[in-house]
Short mmCIF file of C-alpha atoms and ligand atoms in Angstrom, two decimals:
data_model
loop_
_atom_site.label_atom_id
_atom_site.label_comp_id
_atom_site.label_asym_id
_atom_site.label_seq_id
_atom_site.Cartn_x
_atom_site.Cartn_y
_atom_site.Cartn_z
CA MET A 9 86.51 123.66 139.14
CA GLU A 10 87.19 120.14 140.50
CA GLN A 11 88.73 119.13 137.21
CA LEU A 12 91.04 122.17 137.30
CA THR A 13 92.18 121.51 140.85
CA GLU A 14 92.94 117.88 140.15
CA ALA A 15 94.88 118.81 137.06
CA PHE A 16 96.95 121.36 139.04
CA ARG A 17 97.66 118.74 141.61
CA ALA A 18 98.71 116.23 138.95
CA LEU A 19 101.14 118.72 137.45
CA GLY A 20 102.86 119.05 140.85
CA ASP A 21 105.02 116.19 139.50
CA GLN A 22 107.91 117.62 137.55
CA THR A 23 108.25 114.76 135.03
CA ARG A 24 104.55 114.98 134.21
CA LEU A 25 104.89 118.73 133.64
CA ARG A 26 107.86 118.11 131.32
CA ILE A 27 105.90 115.53 129.42
CA LEU A 28 102.98 117.80 128.99
CA ARG A 29 105.18 120.58 127.68
CA LEU A 30 106.79 118.23 125.12
CA VAL A 31 103.47 116.86 123.91
CA GLY A 32 102.31 120.48 123.74
CA GLU A 33 105.03 121.12 121.14
CA THR A 34 104.39 118.04 118.92
CA ARG A 35 102.71 114.69 119.08
CA LEU A 36 105.03 111.97 120.41
CA ASN A 37 104.96 108.19 120.89
CA VAL A 38 106.00 106.48 124.18
CA SER A 39 109.53 105.68 123.05
CA GLU A 40 110.09 109.28 121.96
CA VAL A 41 108.93 110.59 125.32
CA VAL A 42 111.22 108.12 127.06
CA SER A 43 114.17 109.27 125.02
CA LEU A 44 113.41 112.94 125.75
CA VAL A 45 112.76 112.87 129.51
CA GLY A 46 115.18 109.96 130.26
CA VAL A 47 112.99 108.05 132.68
CA ALA A 48 111.89 104.41 132.54
CA GLN A 49 109.15 103.48 130.07
CA SER A 50 106.83 102.17 132.80
CA SER A 51 106.97 105.51 134.56
CA VAL A 52 106.46 107.42 131.28
CA SER A 53 103.42 105.22 130.51
CA HIS A 54 102.04 105.90 134.01
CA HIS A 55 102.40 109.71 133.47
CA LEU A 56 100.84 109.55 130.05
CA THR A 57 97.84 107.58 131.34
CA LYS A 58 97.36 110.14 134.12
CA LEU A 59 97.52 113.09 131.65
CA LYS A 60 95.06 111.34 129.42
CA SER A 61 92.59 110.69 132.28
CA LEU A 62 92.65 114.40 133.01
CA ASN A 63 91.80 115.09 129.32
CA LEU A 64 95.01 117.05 128.88
CA ILE A 65 96.31 114.79 126.17
CA ARG A 66 94.77 112.23 123.83
CA GLU A 67 95.85 109.16 121.88
CA ASP A 68 96.23 109.22 118.09
CA ARG A 69 96.86 105.90 116.28
CA GLN A 70 98.81 105.90 112.99
CA GLY A 71 100.66 103.20 111.11
CA GLY A 72 100.57 100.79 114.09
CA PHE A 73 101.94 103.42 116.49
CA THR A 74 100.17 105.25 119.27
CA TYR A 75 100.97 108.93 119.47
CA TYR A 76 100.09 111.37 122.25
CA ALA A 77 98.87 114.81 121.31
CA LEU A 78 97.51 117.78 123.17
CA ALA A 79 93.77 117.49 123.84
CA VAL A 80 93.33 121.06 125.04
CA GLU A 81 92.61 124.11 122.94
CA LYS A 82 93.08 127.78 123.70
CA LYS A 83 89.36 128.27 124.37
CA ASP A 84 89.29 125.45 126.98
CA LEU A 85 89.20 125.85 130.75
CA LEU A 86 92.41 123.85 131.13
CA TRP A 87 94.45 125.99 128.68
CA PRO A 88 96.18 128.03 131.49
CA LEU A 89 97.77 124.71 132.60
CA ILE A 90 99.24 124.20 129.18
CA GLN A 91 100.60 127.75 129.24
CA LEU A 92 102.10 127.12 132.66
CA ALA A 93 103.78 123.97 131.35
CA LYS A 94 105.15 125.80 128.31
CA GLU A 95 106.50 128.63 130.40
CA THR A 96 108.19 126.47 133.01
CA GLU A 97 111.99 126.77 132.91
CA ASP A 98 113.59 124.06 130.76
CA LEU A 99 116.08 122.84 133.35
CA HIS A 100 116.74 119.47 131.66
CA GLY A 101 117.28 120.73 128.09
CA ASP A 102 114.16 118.91 126.88
CA LEU A 103 113.41 121.37 124.09
CA ALA A 104 116.92 121.02 122.54
CA ARG A 105 116.46 117.27 122.46
CA LEU A 106 113.00 117.71 120.96
CA THR A 107 114.48 119.84 118.18
CA GLU A 108 117.02 117.11 117.39
CA LEU A 109 114.24 114.53 117.33
CA GLN A 110 112.18 116.64 114.93
CA ASN A 111 115.27 117.06 112.66
CA ARG A 112 115.74 113.26 112.62
CA ARG A 113 112.09 112.86 111.68
CA GLU A 114 112.63 115.25 108.73
CA ASP A 115 115.62 113.15 107.57
CA VAL A 116 113.48 109.98 107.59
CA GLN A 117 110.81 111.91 105.71
CA SER A 118 113.21 113.01 102.99
CA LEU A 119 114.58 109.41 102.79
CA ASN A 120 111.02 108.20 102.17
CA GLU A 121 110.62 110.77 99.48
CA LYS A 122 113.94 109.63 97.88
CA LEU A 123 112.55 106.09 97.64
CA LEU A 124 109.93 107.49 95.30
CA GLU A 125 112.29 109.49 93.23
CA PRO A 126 113.75 108.25 89.92
CA GLY A 127 115.61 105.07 90.91
CA GLN A 128 113.71 102.21 92.40
CA SER A 129 110.15 103.10 91.49
CA TRP A 130 110.93 104.37 87.99
CA ALA A 131 112.85 101.23 87.27
CA LEU A 132 109.84 99.18 88.21
CA TRP A 133 107.45 101.33 86.20
CA SER A 134 109.85 100.94 83.32
CA SER A 135 109.64 97.12 83.68
CA ALA A 136 105.83 97.40 83.83
CA LEU A 137 105.92 98.71 80.23
CA SER A 138 107.09 95.24 79.09
CA THR A 139 103.62 93.92 79.95
CA LEU A 140 101.94 96.65 77.89
CA LEU A 141 104.14 96.79 74.79
CA PRO A 142 104.49 94.22 72.05
CA PRO A 143 107.84 92.34 72.13
CA LEU A 144 110.08 95.05 70.56
CA GLN A 145 113.49 94.57 69.00
CA VAL A 146 115.26 97.86 69.71
CA VAL A 147 118.48 99.35 68.49
CA ASP A 148 120.17 101.92 70.75
CA PHE A 149 122.21 104.22 68.44
CA GLY A 150 125.28 105.52 70.24
CA CYS A 151 124.68 103.80 73.55
CA GLY A 152 127.73 105.29 75.25
CA THR A 153 128.20 103.75 78.70
CA GLY A 154 124.75 102.10 78.48
CA LYS A 155 122.74 104.12 80.97
CA LEU A 156 119.76 104.27 78.62
CA THR A 157 120.39 100.85 77.15
CA VAL A 158 119.76 99.11 80.48
CA GLU A 159 116.56 101.08 80.92
CA ILE A 160 115.36 100.04 77.49
CA ALA A 161 116.26 96.46 78.30
CA ARG A 162 113.61 96.50 81.07
CA TRP A 163 110.73 96.69 78.61
CA ALA A 164 112.19 95.57 75.22
CA LYS A 165 112.31 92.00 73.98
CA SER A 166 115.94 92.64 72.92
CA VAL A 167 118.31 95.58 72.58
CA THR A 168 121.24 95.96 70.23
CA ALA A 169 123.40 98.67 71.68
CA VAL A 170 125.71 100.27 69.10
CA ASP A 171 128.67 102.53 69.62
CA ARG A 172 131.99 103.17 67.90
CA SER A 173 133.82 103.67 71.20
CA ALA A 174 135.29 100.42 72.50
CA SER A 175 135.89 101.92 75.91
CA SER A 176 132.30 103.07 76.37
CA LEU A 177 131.04 99.66 75.17
CA LEU A 178 133.29 98.01 77.87
CA LYS A 179 131.51 100.09 80.58
CA ALA A 180 128.10 99.40 79.08
CA ARG A 181 128.77 95.67 79.02
CA ALA A 182 129.85 95.72 82.68
CA GLU A 183 126.63 97.56 83.63
CA ALA A 184 124.46 95.14 81.75
CA LYS A 185 126.33 92.18 83.42
CA ARG A 186 125.91 93.80 86.85
CA LEU A 187 122.17 94.05 86.28
CA GLN A 188 122.18 90.46 84.92
CA LEU A 189 120.48 91.51 81.73
CA SER A 190 120.35 88.78 79.13
CA ASN A 191 118.53 90.62 76.34
CA VAL A 192 121.31 93.07 75.37
CA THR A 193 123.77 92.63 72.51
CA PHE A 194 126.63 95.13 72.09
CA LEU A 195 127.97 96.11 68.76
CA GLU A 196 131.03 98.16 67.90
CA ALA A 197 130.10 99.90 64.64
CA ASP A 198 129.65 103.21 62.83
CA LEU A 199 126.09 104.54 62.93
CA GLU A 200 126.40 105.62 59.36
CA ASN A 201 127.05 102.11 58.16
CA LEU A 202 125.59 99.40 60.32
CA PRO A 203 126.13 95.62 59.98
CA LEU A 204 122.40 95.05 60.71
CA GLU A 205 119.86 93.45 58.38
CA THR A 206 117.50 95.70 56.39
CA GLY A 207 113.92 95.63 57.79
CA SER A 208 114.82 93.69 60.97
CA GLN A 209 114.09 96.03 63.87
CA ASP A 210 110.98 97.54 65.57
CA LEU A 211 112.41 100.65 67.20
CA VAL A 212 115.50 102.79 66.84
CA VAL A 213 116.40 105.05 69.79
CA ILE A 214 118.85 107.83 69.08
CA SER A 215 119.54 109.66 72.31
CA GLN A 216 122.03 112.54 72.17
CA SER A 217 124.13 110.85 69.52
CA LEU A 218 123.20 112.77 66.38
CA HIS A 219 125.08 115.90 67.53
CA HIS A 220 128.24 113.67 67.52
CA VAL A 221 127.99 112.42 63.97
CA ALA A 222 129.30 114.02 60.77
CA SER A 223 126.08 113.24 58.86
CA PRO A 224 122.82 113.04 60.74
CA GLU A 225 121.14 112.42 57.39
CA ALA A 226 123.19 109.25 56.87
CA VAL A 227 122.42 108.03 60.37
CA LEU A 228 118.70 108.62 60.01
CA SER A 229 118.82 106.84 56.69
CA GLU A 230 120.39 103.86 58.35
CA ALA A 231 117.72 103.93 61.03
CA TRP A 232 115.03 103.84 58.30
CA ARG A 233 116.80 101.01 56.45
CA ILE A 234 117.02 98.63 59.40
CA LEU A 235 113.46 99.15 60.63
CA LYS A 236 110.55 96.95 59.73
CA ALA A 237 107.41 98.55 58.17
CA ASN A 238 105.57 100.28 60.98
CA GLY A 239 108.76 100.52 62.96
CA ARG A 240 109.53 103.83 64.75
CA VAL A 241 112.51 106.04 65.36
CA VAL A 242 112.72 108.12 68.49
CA VAL A 243 115.35 110.91 68.69
CA LEU A 244 116.32 112.85 71.76
CA GLU A 245 118.37 115.87 70.84
CA LEU A 246 119.58 119.22 72.08
CA ALA A 247 118.06 122.48 70.82
CA PRO A 248 120.50 124.99 69.28
CA HIS A 249 122.89 126.47 71.91
CA ASP A 250 126.09 128.54 72.03
CA GLU A 251 128.22 126.39 74.33
CA GLN A 252 131.31 126.17 72.08
CA TRP A 253 133.36 124.32 74.69
CA VAL A 254 131.39 121.14 74.00
CA ARG A 255 133.14 120.84 70.64
CA THR A 256 136.53 120.15 72.26
CA ARG A 257 135.53 118.77 75.67
CA LEU A 258 132.74 116.47 74.54
CA LYS A 259 133.43 116.11 70.84
CA HIS A 260 130.12 117.52 69.73
CA VAL A 261 130.01 118.19 66.00
CA HIS A 262 126.69 120.05 66.07
CA LEU A 263 125.71 122.70 68.66
CA GLY A 264 122.16 121.35 68.87
CA PHE A 265 119.48 121.22 66.19
CA ASP A 266 116.60 123.33 65.28
CA PRO A 267 113.72 120.86 66.04
CA HIS A 268 111.76 121.72 62.86
CA SER A 269 114.87 121.39 60.67
CA LEU A 270 115.51 118.05 62.23
CA MET A 271 111.91 117.02 61.57
CA ASP A 272 112.54 117.85 57.89
CA THR A 273 115.71 115.72 57.90
CA VAL A 274 113.75 112.82 59.49
CA LYS A 275 111.10 113.13 56.80
CA SER A 276 113.78 113.33 54.10
CA ALA A 277 115.13 110.02 55.35
CA GLY A 278 111.75 108.45 54.53
CA PHE A 279 109.87 108.69 57.81
CA THR A 280 106.29 109.91 58.16
CA ASP A 281 104.05 110.89 61.05
CA ALA A 282 106.81 112.93 62.69
CA GLN A 283 105.91 114.24 66.15
CA LEU A 284 107.74 116.77 68.20
CA MET A 285 107.79 116.98 71.99
CA PRO A 286 109.58 119.97 73.36
CA ALA A 287 111.29 119.99 76.73
CA PRO A 288 109.71 121.81 79.69
CA ARG A 289 110.56 125.53 79.51
CA ASP A 290 111.63 126.17 83.07
CA SER A 291 115.06 124.47 82.89
CA ALA A 292 117.96 126.80 83.82
CA SER A 293 120.44 124.68 81.82
CA PRO A 294 121.76 126.06 78.54
CA PHE A 295 121.01 122.66 77.09
CA LYS A 296 117.35 122.22 76.22
CA ALA A 297 116.33 118.79 74.96
CA PHE A 298 113.48 117.83 72.71
CA LEU A 299 112.07 114.52 71.52
CA LEU A 300 111.09 113.52 68.05
CA SER A 301 109.31 110.38 67.03
CA ALA A 302 108.56 109.23 63.48
CA LEU A 303 107.19 106.17 61.65
CA LYS A 304 108.52 104.00 58.81
CA ALA A 305 105.17 103.52 57.18
CA LYS A 306 106.35 101.44 54.27
CA THR A 307 109.43 99.70 53.02
CA THR A 308 110.07 101.87 50.00
CA ARG A 309 111.17 105.51 50.34
CA ASN A 310 109.37 108.47 48.82
CA ASN A 311 111.09 109.84 45.71
CA SER A 312 111.74 113.09 47.51
CA SER A 313 113.71 111.26 50.24
CA LYS A 314 117.39 111.86 50.36
CA GLY A 315 120.13 110.08 52.21
CA SER A 316 121.30 106.57 51.45
CA ALA A 317 118.05 105.68 49.81
CA LEU A 318 119.67 103.22 47.41
CA ARG A 319 120.44 100.90 50.25
CA ALA A 320 116.84 100.40 51.26
C1 SAM B 8 126.45 111.45 74.44
S1 SAM B 8 126.66 109.80 74.08
C2 SAM B 8 125.00 109.25 74.18
C3 SAM B 8 124.85 108.18 75.21
C4 SAM B 8 123.44 107.59 75.36
N1 SAM B 8 122.78 107.41 74.13
C5 SAM B 8 122.62 108.44 76.29
O1 SAM B 8 121.67 109.10 75.86
O2 SAM B 8 122.89 108.45 77.53
C6 SAM B 8 127.00 109.74 72.34
C7 SAM B 8 127.60 108.41 71.90
O3 SAM B 8 127.55 108.32 70.52
C8 SAM B 8 128.64 107.62 70.09
N2 SAM B 8 128.88 107.94 68.65
C9 SAM B 8 129.08 109.15 68.11
N3 SAM B 8 129.19 109.06 66.76
C10 SAM B 8 129.11 107.79 66.50
C11 SAM B 8 129.14 107.05 65.25
N4 SAM B 8 129.35 107.66 64.07
N5 SAM B 8 129.00 105.75 65.34
C12 SAM B 8 128.82 105.06 66.53
N6 SAM B 8 128.73 105.71 67.70
C13 SAM B 8 128.88 107.04 67.66
C14 SAM B 8 129.77 108.15 70.97
O4 SAM B 8 130.86 107.26 70.99
C15 SAM B 8 129.06 108.31 72.25
O5 SAM B 8 129.26 107.17 73.10
#
């Protein structure tokens, strides 16, 4: 009874009542309470201490901050006081300011989530691969403006980025320079006939370039030729689609590939151990990607292999 009377007396102070109502909505730190009720920090601290001594609120510590939260539950003797505080007329517009503060908190939260999205952390994880992988000499077939090239450069020993488009190579070079990458060489050439030494590379990456070329067979054959024994090719391609507009707008020659047919083409170029990784199924895009990886097991092609086998 005495506790209840003292608590009622303490809430005779309007600022204290306002603070209790705010803390009743969400936990707050001292600076937040100051910004909401607009009184000096010393006064706010005094009120918080008083409310705490009455067991109406409690302190929660998190990340170096002290927060104040409601210490009373519905079943407690003091709960009617909390109800009283909640039902008191909001003459100062405290609740509107509290909503703004909660929205700002959500913004910071989503900003924190963004920091973990592709971008910073993925780039670092990508660099971490360089400590796990052997020193790889990679050729990026059809590098375009170099978005993928610079990612490969984070974990490869060196990257030769090939494209027939001088304007795309200009942008790719600028990007590599901006990122101060010293392990990328750019090459203006045709993927069907590359000025690269036979058996000189560890990995060929062909990302969304095959659907641009007249002869995917010839390009895969070139990939096989320039790889060392035990070298690998990785192809990222689109599954068959009906988006005809990409022929004129984006200069696609092929409207995607059937993954299994492309596997056969890869094998015909001389590769073995072909593995297929389909894209997740829930994408709403008409463009579904898949990934194919295969091995150049030895330096002579099978008799059944087609393509520019004579050059190997
Ligand atoms: C869609 S972009 C791929 C960009 C990059 N690989 C990626 O995944 O972000 C295709 C690129 O292949 C290049 N390309 C198409 N046919 C080519 C060929 N025969 N020789 C060299 N580059 C070619 C185009 O110029 C274009 O820059």
